[in-house]
Coordinates of C-alpha atoms in Angstrom, one line a residue:
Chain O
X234 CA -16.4 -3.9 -20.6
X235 CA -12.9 -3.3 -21.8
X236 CA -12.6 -0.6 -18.9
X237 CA -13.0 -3.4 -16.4
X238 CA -10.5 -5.6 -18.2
X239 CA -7.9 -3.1 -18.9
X240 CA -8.5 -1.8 -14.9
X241 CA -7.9 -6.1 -14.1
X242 CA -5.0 -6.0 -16.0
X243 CA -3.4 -3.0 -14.6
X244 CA -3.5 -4.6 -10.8
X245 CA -2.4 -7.5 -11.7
X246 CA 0.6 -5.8 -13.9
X247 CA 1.0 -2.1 -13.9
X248 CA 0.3 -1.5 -10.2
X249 CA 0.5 -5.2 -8.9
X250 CA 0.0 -4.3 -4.8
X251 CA 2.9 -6.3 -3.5
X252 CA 5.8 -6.3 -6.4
X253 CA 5.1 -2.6 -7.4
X254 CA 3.7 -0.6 -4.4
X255 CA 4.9 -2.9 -1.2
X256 CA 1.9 -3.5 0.3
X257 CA 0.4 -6.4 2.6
X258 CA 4.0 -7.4 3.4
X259 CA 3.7 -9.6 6.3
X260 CA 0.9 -12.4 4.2
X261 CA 3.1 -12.3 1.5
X262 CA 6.0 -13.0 3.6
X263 CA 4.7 -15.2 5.9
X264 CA 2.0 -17.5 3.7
X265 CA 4.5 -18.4 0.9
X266 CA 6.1 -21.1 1.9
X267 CA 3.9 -23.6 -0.3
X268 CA 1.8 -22.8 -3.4
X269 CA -1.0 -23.8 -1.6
X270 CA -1.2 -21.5 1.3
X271 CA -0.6 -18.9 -1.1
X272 CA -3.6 -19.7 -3.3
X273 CA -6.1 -20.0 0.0
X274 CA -4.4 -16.5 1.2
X275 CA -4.8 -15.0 -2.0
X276 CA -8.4 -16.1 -2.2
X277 CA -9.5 -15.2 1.4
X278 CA -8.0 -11.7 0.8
X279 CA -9.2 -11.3 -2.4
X280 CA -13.5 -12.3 -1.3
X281 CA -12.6 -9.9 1.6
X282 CA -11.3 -7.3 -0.6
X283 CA -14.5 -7.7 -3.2
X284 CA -17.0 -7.4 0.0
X285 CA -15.8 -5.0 2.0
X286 CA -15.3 -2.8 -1.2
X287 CA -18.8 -3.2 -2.1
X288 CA -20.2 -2.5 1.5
X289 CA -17.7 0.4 1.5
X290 CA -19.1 1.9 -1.6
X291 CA -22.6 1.1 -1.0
X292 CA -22.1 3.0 2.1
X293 CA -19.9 6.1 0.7
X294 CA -22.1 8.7 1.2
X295 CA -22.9 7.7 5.1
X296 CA -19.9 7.3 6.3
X297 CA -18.9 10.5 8.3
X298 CA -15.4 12.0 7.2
X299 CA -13.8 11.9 10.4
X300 CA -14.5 8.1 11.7
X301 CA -14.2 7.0 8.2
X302 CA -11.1 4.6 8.9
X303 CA -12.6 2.8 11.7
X304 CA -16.2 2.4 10.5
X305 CA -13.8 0.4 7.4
X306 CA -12.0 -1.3 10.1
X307 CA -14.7 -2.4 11.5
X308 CA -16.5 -3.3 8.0
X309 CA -13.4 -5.4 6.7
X310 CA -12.9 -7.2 10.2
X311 CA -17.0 -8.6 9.8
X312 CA -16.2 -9.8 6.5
X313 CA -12.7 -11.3 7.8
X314 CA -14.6 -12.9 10.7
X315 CA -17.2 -14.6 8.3
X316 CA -13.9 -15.7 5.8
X317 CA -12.8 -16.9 8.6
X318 CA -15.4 -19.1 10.2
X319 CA -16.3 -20.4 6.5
X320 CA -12.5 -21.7 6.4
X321 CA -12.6 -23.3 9.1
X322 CA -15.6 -25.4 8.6
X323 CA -15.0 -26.4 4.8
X324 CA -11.3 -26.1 4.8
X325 CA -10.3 -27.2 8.0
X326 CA -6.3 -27.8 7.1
X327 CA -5.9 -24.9 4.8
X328 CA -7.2 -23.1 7.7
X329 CA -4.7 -24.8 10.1
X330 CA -1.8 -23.8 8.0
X331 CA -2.5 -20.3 7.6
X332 CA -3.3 -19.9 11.6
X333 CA -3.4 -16.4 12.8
X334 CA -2.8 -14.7 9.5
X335 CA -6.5 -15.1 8.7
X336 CA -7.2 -12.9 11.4
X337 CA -4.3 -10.4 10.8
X338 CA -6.0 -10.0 6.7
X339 CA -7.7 -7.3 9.0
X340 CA -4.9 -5.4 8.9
X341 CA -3.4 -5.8 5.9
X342 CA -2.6 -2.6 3.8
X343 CA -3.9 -3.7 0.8
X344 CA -7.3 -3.8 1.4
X345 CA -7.7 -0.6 4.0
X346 CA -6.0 1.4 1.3
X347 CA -8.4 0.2 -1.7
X348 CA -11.1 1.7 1.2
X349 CA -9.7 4.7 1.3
X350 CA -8.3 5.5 -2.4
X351 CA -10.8 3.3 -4.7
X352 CA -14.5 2.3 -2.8
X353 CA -14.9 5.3 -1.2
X354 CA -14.8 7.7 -3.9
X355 CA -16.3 5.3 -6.8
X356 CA -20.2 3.3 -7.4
X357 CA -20.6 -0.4 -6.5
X358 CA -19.7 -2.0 -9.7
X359 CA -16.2 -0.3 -10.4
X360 CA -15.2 -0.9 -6.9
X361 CA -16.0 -4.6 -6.9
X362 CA -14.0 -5.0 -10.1
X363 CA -11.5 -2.7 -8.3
X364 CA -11.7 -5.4 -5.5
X365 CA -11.3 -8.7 -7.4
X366 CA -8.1 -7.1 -10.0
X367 CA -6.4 -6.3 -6.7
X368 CA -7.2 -9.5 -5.1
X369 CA -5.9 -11.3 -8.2
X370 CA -2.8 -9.2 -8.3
X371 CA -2.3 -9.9 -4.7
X372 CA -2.5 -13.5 -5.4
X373 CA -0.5 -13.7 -8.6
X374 CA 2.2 -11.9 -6.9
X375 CA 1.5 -15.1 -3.4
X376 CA 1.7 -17.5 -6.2
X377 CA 5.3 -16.3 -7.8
X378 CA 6.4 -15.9 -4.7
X379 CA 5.6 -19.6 -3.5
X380 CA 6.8 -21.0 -6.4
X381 CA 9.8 -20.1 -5.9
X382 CA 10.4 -20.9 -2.9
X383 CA 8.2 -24.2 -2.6
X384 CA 10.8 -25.6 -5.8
X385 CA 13.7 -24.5 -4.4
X386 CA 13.4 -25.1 -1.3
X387 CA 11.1 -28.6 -1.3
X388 CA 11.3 -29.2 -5.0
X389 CA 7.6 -29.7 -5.2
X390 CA 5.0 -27.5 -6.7
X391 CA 1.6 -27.9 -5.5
X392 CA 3.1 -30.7 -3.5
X393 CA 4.0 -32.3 -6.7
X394 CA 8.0 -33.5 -7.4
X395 CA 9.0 -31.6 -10.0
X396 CA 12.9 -31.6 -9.8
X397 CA 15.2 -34.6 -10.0
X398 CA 16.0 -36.5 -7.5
X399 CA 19.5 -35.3 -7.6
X400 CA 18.3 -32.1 -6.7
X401 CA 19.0 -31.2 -3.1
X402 CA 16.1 -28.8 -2.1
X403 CA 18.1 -26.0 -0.1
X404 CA 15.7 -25.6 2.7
X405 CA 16.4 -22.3 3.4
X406 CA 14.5 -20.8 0.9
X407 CA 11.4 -22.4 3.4
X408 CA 12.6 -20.8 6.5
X409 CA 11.5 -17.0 7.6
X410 CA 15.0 -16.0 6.0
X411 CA 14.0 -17.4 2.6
X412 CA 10.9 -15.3 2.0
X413 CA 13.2 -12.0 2.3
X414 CA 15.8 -13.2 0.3
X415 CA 13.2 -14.6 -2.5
X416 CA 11.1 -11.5 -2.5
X417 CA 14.4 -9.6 -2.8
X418 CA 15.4 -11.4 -5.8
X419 CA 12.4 -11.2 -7.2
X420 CA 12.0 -7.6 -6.9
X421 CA 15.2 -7.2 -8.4
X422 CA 14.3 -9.4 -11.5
X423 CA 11.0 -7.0 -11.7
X424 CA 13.1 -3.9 -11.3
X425 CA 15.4 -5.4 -14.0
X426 CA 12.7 -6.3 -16.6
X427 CA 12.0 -3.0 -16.4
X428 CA 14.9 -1.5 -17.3
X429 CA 15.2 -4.0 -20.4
X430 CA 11.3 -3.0 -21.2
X431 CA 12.5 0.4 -21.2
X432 CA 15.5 -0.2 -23.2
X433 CA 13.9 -2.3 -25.9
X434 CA 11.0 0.4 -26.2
X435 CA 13.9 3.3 -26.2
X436 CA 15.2 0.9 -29.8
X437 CA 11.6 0.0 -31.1
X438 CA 9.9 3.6 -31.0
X439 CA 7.2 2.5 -33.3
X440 CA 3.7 1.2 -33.1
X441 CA 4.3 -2.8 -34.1
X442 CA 5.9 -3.2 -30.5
X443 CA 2.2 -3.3 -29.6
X444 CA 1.0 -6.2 -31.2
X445 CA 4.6 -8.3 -30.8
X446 CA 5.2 -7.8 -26.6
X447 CA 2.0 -9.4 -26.0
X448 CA 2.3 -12.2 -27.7
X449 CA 5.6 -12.9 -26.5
X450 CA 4.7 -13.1 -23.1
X451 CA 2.3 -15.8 -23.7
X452 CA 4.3 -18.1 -24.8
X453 CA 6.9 -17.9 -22.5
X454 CA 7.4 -19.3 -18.6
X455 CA 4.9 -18.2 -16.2
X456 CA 7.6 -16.6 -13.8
X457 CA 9.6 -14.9 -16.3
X458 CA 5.8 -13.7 -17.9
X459 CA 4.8 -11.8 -14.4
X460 CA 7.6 -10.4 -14.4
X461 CA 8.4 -9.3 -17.9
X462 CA 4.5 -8.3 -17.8
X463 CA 4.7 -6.3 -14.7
X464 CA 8.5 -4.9 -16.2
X465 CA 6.5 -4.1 -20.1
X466 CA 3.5 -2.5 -18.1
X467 CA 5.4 -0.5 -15.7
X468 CA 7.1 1.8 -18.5
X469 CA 4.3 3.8 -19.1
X470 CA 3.8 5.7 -15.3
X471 CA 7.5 6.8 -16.4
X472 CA 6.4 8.1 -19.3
X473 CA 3.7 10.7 -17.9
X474 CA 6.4 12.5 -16.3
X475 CA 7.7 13.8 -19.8
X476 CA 4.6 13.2 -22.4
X477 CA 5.8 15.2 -24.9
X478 CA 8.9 12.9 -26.2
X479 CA 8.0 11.4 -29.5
X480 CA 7.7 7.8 -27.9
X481 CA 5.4 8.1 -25.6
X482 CA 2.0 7.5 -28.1
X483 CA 3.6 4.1 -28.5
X484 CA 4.0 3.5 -24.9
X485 CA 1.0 4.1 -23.8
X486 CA -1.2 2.0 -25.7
X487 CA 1.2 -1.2 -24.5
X488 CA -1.2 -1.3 -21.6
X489 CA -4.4 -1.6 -23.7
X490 CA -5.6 -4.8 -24.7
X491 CA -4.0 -6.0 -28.1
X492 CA -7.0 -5.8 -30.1
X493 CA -8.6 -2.7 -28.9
X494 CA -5.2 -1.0 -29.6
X495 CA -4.5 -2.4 -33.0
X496 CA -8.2 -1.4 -33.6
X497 CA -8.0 1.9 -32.4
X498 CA -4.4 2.8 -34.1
X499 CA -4.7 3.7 -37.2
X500 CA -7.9 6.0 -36.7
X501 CA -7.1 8.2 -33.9
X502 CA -3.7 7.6 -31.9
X503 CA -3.5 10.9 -30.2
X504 CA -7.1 10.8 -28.4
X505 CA -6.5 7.5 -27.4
X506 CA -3.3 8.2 -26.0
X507 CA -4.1 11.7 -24.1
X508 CA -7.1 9.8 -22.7
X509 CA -4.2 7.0 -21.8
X510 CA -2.4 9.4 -20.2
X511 CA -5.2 11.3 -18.3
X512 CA -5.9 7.7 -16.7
X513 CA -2.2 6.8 -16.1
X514 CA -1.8 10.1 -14.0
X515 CA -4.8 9.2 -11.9
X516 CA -3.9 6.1 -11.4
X517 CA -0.6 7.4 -10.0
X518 CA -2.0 10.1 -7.7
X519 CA -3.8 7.2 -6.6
X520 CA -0.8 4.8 -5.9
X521 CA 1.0 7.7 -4.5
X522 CA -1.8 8.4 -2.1
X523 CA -2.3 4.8 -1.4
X524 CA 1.7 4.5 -0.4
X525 CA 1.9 7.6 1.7
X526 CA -1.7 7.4 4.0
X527 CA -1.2 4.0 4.9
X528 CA 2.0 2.3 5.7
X529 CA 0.6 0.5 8.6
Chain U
X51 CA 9.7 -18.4 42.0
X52 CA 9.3 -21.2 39.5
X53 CA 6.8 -18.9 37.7
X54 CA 9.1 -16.4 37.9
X55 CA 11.5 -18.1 36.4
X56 CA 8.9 -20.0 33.5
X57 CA 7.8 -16.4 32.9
X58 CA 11.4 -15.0 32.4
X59 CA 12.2 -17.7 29.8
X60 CA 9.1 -17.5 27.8
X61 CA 10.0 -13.5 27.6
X62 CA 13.4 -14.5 26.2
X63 CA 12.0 -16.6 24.4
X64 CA 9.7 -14.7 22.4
X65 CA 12.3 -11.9 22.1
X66 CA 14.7 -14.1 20.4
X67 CA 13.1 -17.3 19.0
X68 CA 10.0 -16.5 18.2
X69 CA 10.9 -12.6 17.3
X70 CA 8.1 -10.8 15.9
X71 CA 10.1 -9.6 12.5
X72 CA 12.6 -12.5 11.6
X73 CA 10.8 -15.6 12.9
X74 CA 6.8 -14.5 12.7
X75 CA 6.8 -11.7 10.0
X76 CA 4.4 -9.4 12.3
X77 CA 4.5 -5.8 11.6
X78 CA 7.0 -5.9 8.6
X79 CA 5.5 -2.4 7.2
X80 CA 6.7 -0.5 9.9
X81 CA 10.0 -2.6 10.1
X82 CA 10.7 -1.6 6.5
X83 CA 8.7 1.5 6.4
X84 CA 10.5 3.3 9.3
X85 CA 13.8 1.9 9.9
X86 CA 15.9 4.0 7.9
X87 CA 16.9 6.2 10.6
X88 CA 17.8 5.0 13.7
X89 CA 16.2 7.6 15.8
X90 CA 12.8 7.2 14.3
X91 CA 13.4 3.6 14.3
X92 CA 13.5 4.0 18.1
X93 CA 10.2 6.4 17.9
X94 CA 8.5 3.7 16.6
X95 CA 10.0 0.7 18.7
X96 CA 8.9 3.0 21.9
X97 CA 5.2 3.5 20.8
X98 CA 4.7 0.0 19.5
X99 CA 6.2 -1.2 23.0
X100 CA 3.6 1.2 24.6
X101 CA 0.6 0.3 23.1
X102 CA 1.3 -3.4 22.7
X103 CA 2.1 -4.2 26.0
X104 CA -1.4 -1.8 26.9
X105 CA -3.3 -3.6 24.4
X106 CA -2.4 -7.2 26.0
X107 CA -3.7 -6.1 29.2
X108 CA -6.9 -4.6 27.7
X109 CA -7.7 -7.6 25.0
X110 CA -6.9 -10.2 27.9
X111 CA -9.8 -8.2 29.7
X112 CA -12.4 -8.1 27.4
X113 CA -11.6 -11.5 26.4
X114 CA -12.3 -13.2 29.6
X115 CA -14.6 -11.2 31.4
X116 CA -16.6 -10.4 28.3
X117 CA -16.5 -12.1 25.7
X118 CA -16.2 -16.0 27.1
X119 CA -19.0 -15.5 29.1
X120 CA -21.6 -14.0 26.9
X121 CA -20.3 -16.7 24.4
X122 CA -19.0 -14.2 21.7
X123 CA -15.6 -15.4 21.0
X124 CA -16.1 -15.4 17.3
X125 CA -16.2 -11.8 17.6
X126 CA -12.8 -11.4 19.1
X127 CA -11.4 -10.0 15.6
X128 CA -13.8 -7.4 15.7
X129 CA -13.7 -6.6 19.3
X130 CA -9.8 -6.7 19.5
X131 CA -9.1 -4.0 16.9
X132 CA -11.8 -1.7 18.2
X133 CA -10.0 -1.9 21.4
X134 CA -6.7 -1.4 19.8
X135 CA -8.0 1.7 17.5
X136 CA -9.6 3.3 20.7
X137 CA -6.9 2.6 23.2
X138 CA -4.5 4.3 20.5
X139 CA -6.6 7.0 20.1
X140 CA -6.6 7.1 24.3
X141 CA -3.2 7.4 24.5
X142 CA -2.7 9.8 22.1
X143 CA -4.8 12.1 24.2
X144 CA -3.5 11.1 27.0
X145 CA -0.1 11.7 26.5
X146 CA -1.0 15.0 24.6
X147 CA -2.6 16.4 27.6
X148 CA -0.2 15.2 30.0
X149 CA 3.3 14.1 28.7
X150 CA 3.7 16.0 25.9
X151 CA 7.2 15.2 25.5
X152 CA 6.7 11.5 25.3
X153 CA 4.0 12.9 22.8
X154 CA 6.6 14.9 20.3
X155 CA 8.3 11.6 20.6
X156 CA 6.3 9.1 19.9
X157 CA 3.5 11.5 17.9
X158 CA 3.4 10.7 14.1
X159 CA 4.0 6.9 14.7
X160 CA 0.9 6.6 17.3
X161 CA -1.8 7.1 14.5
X162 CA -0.1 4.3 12.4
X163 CA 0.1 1.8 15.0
X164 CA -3.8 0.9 14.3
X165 CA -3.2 -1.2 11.5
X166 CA 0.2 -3.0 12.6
X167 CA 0.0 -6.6 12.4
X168 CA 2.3 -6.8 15.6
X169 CA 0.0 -5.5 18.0
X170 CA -3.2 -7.2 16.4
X171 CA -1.1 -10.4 16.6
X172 CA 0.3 -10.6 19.4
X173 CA -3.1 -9.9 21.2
X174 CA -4.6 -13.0 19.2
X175 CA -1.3 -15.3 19.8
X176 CA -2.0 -14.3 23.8
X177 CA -5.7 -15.5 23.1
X178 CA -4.6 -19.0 20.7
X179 CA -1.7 -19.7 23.6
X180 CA -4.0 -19.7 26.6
X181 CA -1.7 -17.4 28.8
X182 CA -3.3 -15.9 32.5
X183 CA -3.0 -12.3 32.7
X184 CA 0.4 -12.1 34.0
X185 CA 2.2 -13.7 31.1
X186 CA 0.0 -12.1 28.3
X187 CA 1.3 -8.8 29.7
X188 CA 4.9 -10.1 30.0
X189 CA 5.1 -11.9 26.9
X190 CA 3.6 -9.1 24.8
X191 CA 6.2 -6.9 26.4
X192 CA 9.0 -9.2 25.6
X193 CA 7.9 -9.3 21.8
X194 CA 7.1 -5.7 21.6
X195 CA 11.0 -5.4 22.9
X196 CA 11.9 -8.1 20.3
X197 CA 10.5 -6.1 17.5
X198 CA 12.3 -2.5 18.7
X199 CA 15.7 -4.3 18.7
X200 CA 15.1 -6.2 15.4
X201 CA 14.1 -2.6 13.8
X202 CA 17.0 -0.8 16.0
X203 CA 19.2 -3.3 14.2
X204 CA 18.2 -3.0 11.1
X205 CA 17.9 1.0 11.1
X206 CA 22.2 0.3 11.6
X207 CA 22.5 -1.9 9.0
X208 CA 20.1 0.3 6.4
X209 CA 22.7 3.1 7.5
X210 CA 25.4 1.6 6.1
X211 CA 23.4 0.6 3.1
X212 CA 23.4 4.0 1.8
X213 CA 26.8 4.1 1.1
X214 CA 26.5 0.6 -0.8
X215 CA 27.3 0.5 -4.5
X216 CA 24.7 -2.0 -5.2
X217 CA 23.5 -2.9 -9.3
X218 CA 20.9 -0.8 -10.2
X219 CA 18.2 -3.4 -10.0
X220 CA 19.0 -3.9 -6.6
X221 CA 18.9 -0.5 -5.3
X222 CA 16.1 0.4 -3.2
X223 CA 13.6 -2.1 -2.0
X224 CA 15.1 -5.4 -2.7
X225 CA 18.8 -4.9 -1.4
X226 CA 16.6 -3.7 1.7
X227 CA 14.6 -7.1 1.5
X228 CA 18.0 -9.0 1.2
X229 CA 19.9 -7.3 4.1
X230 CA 16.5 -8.8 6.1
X231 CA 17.3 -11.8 4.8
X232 CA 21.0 -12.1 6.1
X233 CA 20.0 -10.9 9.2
X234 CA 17.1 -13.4 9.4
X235 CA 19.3 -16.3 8.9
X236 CA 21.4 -14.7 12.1
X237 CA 18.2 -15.1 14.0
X238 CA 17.1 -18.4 12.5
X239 CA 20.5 -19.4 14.7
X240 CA 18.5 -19.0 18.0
X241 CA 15.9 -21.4 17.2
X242 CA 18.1 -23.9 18.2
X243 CA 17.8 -23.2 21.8
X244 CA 15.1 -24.8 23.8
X245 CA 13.8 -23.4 26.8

């Protein structure tokens, strides 16, 4: 059970689709201009993503090699066209804002590439966990996104006032030019986080920075969270590259849940983390395989 | 000649207003996956031109002779990216066979083209906007040409970039994102015009 929260956590944090690998630009672009639409976005693509890598998986050992990417083309489109006739009957403006980008989830990298690296090499039940962490990372990444620029540029959050009415919403940040420059900045803050998650675990090298960064994140903003999260999480795919420095037990068990790893600590750190880091490097291959086969 | 004339505007139109990139955010992997060289920039502006103008023809086709009469609309995701992921393949052969330099050209991009929201898209926009043949075809022409000049454009600016002393959280990705940005805003400039 803690496999399939630790592999939820990861896509959501360590490998989050859209702030870390760049996929499935053009929804997260185009569906952000309110909270809302990013929530019924992230939704559709995630019970897309969960179906289609079910069927996929289910039907792993069918599929012939060489037509492989079509016959998921075709498996992701059936499930996009059900989505999509289901939206439109029960949630008839949600599916008015979003317009053609229902269609286009089609082809959207996100879920063609968990096809390819994830359902087709994997059994049913790790794929549709696979499915659902990287529909809710797709969708916590939507919902950042929007926030931002649904505050700044309406000062409304869910269509709720949340600035003072002195505040002049720069509406910019709700035109086509606004979702670069927010996912830009955003970026940058994650990229930044991560250079302060690596600092700070450069001057803490020992084990009590598990139990504190958690905790930490809780209690702070949700925005700042994702990001710090994503930034805390992100250290450790760094780290594989040179396991043999003396911090790297310590970084590695950041990404397991607190109390597995404050459990598993004192008895046997080194199995835990060379198992950590056997994981981490597949995970990576993964990512790397992910980025390189399908920039569509 | 008042067609002609409708027709011509709705192609500028959808070059500039309603560009595929900065107004519509249609094929923004390619756009940011490819533009950092202006000559594959062009590659991929030439292929995507190719097969989206192709595509319109062939989607408008199936749409209307098949599809509307047997009642099977609903199935026009389905049927539009089979099309798309066979007519690619059709073209690859075809040029392989027969135009092999267009093929060394446009070659490695072809296979990619599949999955770009751009030509999916603009197949379903000529669907949603009710066009006749002749305008699907022109229209998808025009924002295929849209999209090689917004990634032309940007495959100058990302050249420049290079040589950019940016902070180090801003290197890469986002200073990439941002340049879009600042150029979007230049675009947002033309949606002003009405035609």
């Amino acid at each position: 059970m803690n496999k399939y929260v630790k592999q939820i956590k990861d896509s959501i944090v360590d490998q989050n689709p859209v702030l870390v690998q760049f996929l499935g630009m053009c929804p997260t672009l185009a569906t952000t201009t309110s909270v809302s639409n990013a929530i019924g976005m992230g939704l559709a693509a995630t019970a897309v993503l969960i179906c289609s890598n079910v069927f996929i998986s289910l039907l792993r050992k069918f599929i012939p090699k060489e037509i492989r990417i079509a016959s998921y083309i075709v498996i992701i489109s059936g499930f996009v066209t059900a989505v999509e006739l289901l939206m439109k009957a029960f949630f008839t403006p949600l599916y008015d804002a979003l317009g053609l980008y229902i269609p286009l989830i089609v082809v959207n990298c996100i879920i063609l590439a968990r096809a390819e690296a994830y359902a087709s090499k994997n059994p049913v039940l790790p794929s549709a966990v696979d499915g659902l962490a990287m529909g809710l990372g797709f969708t916590a990444a939507l919902i950042l996104i929007a926030s931002v620029r649904e505050i700044l540029g309406a000062g409304t959050w869910l269509g709720l006032r949340v600035t003072p009415a002195a505040f002049q919403p720069a509406l910019i940040f709700i035109l086509p030019a606004g979702a670069f420059l927010t996912l830009g900045l955003v970026s940058a803050a994650v990229n930044k986080g991560k250079d302060l998650a690596a600092a700070y675990a450069d001057a803490h090298p020992k084990p009590e920075g598990v139990a504190v960064l958690p905790d930490e994140i809780v209690t702070e903003a949700p925005a700042a969270a994702a990001i710090e999260s994503v930034a805390e999480a992100e250290t450790p795919s760094e780290e594989t590259h040179a396991p043999k420095t003396e911090s790297a037990p310590t970084q590695q068990t950041d990404t397991v849940p607190t109390e597995d790893a404050v459990s598993a600590e004192p008895i046997t750190p080194t199995a835990e983390s060379a198992e950590e880091s056997v994981k981490e490097e597949t995970t990576n291959k993964e990512s790397e395989e992910t980025t390189n086969g399908t920039a569509d | 000649m008042e067609q002609l004339i409708d027709i011509l505007l709705l192609m500028l139109s959808s070059v500039l207003v309603q560009n595929f990139i900065f107004a519509k955010f249609y094929g923004i992997c390619p756009f940011l996956g490819v533009s950092d060289k202006p000559a594959t920039a062009a590659g991929m502006g030439m292929a995507v031109t190719f097969v989206i103008t192709l595509s319109s023809a062939a989607t408008w086709a199936v749409y209307y002779y098949i599809l509307e009469p047997f009642r099977l609309t609903f199935l026009k995701t389905i049927a539009f990216i089979l099309i798309i992921a066979a007519l690619v393949q059709l073209i690859e052969m075809f040029l392989k066979k027969f135009v092999p330099s267009l093929y060394q050209a446009l070659g490695i991009y072809l296979p990619l083209i599949t999955t770009n929201c751009a030509v999916l898209g603009s197949a379903l926009l000529n669907i949603q906007n009710g066009y006749n043949f002749v305008y699907s075809v022109a229209v998808g022409f025009a924002a295929a040409i849209g999209f090689t000049m917004a990634i032309l454009i940007f495959a100058g600016v990302r050249a420049r970039l290079q040589f950019a002393q940016a902070p180090k959280s801003f290197q890469g990705m986002p200073l990439v994102l941002i340049s879009a940005g600042l150029i979007a805003i230049a675009f947002s400039g033309f949606s002003g015009i009405n035609f």
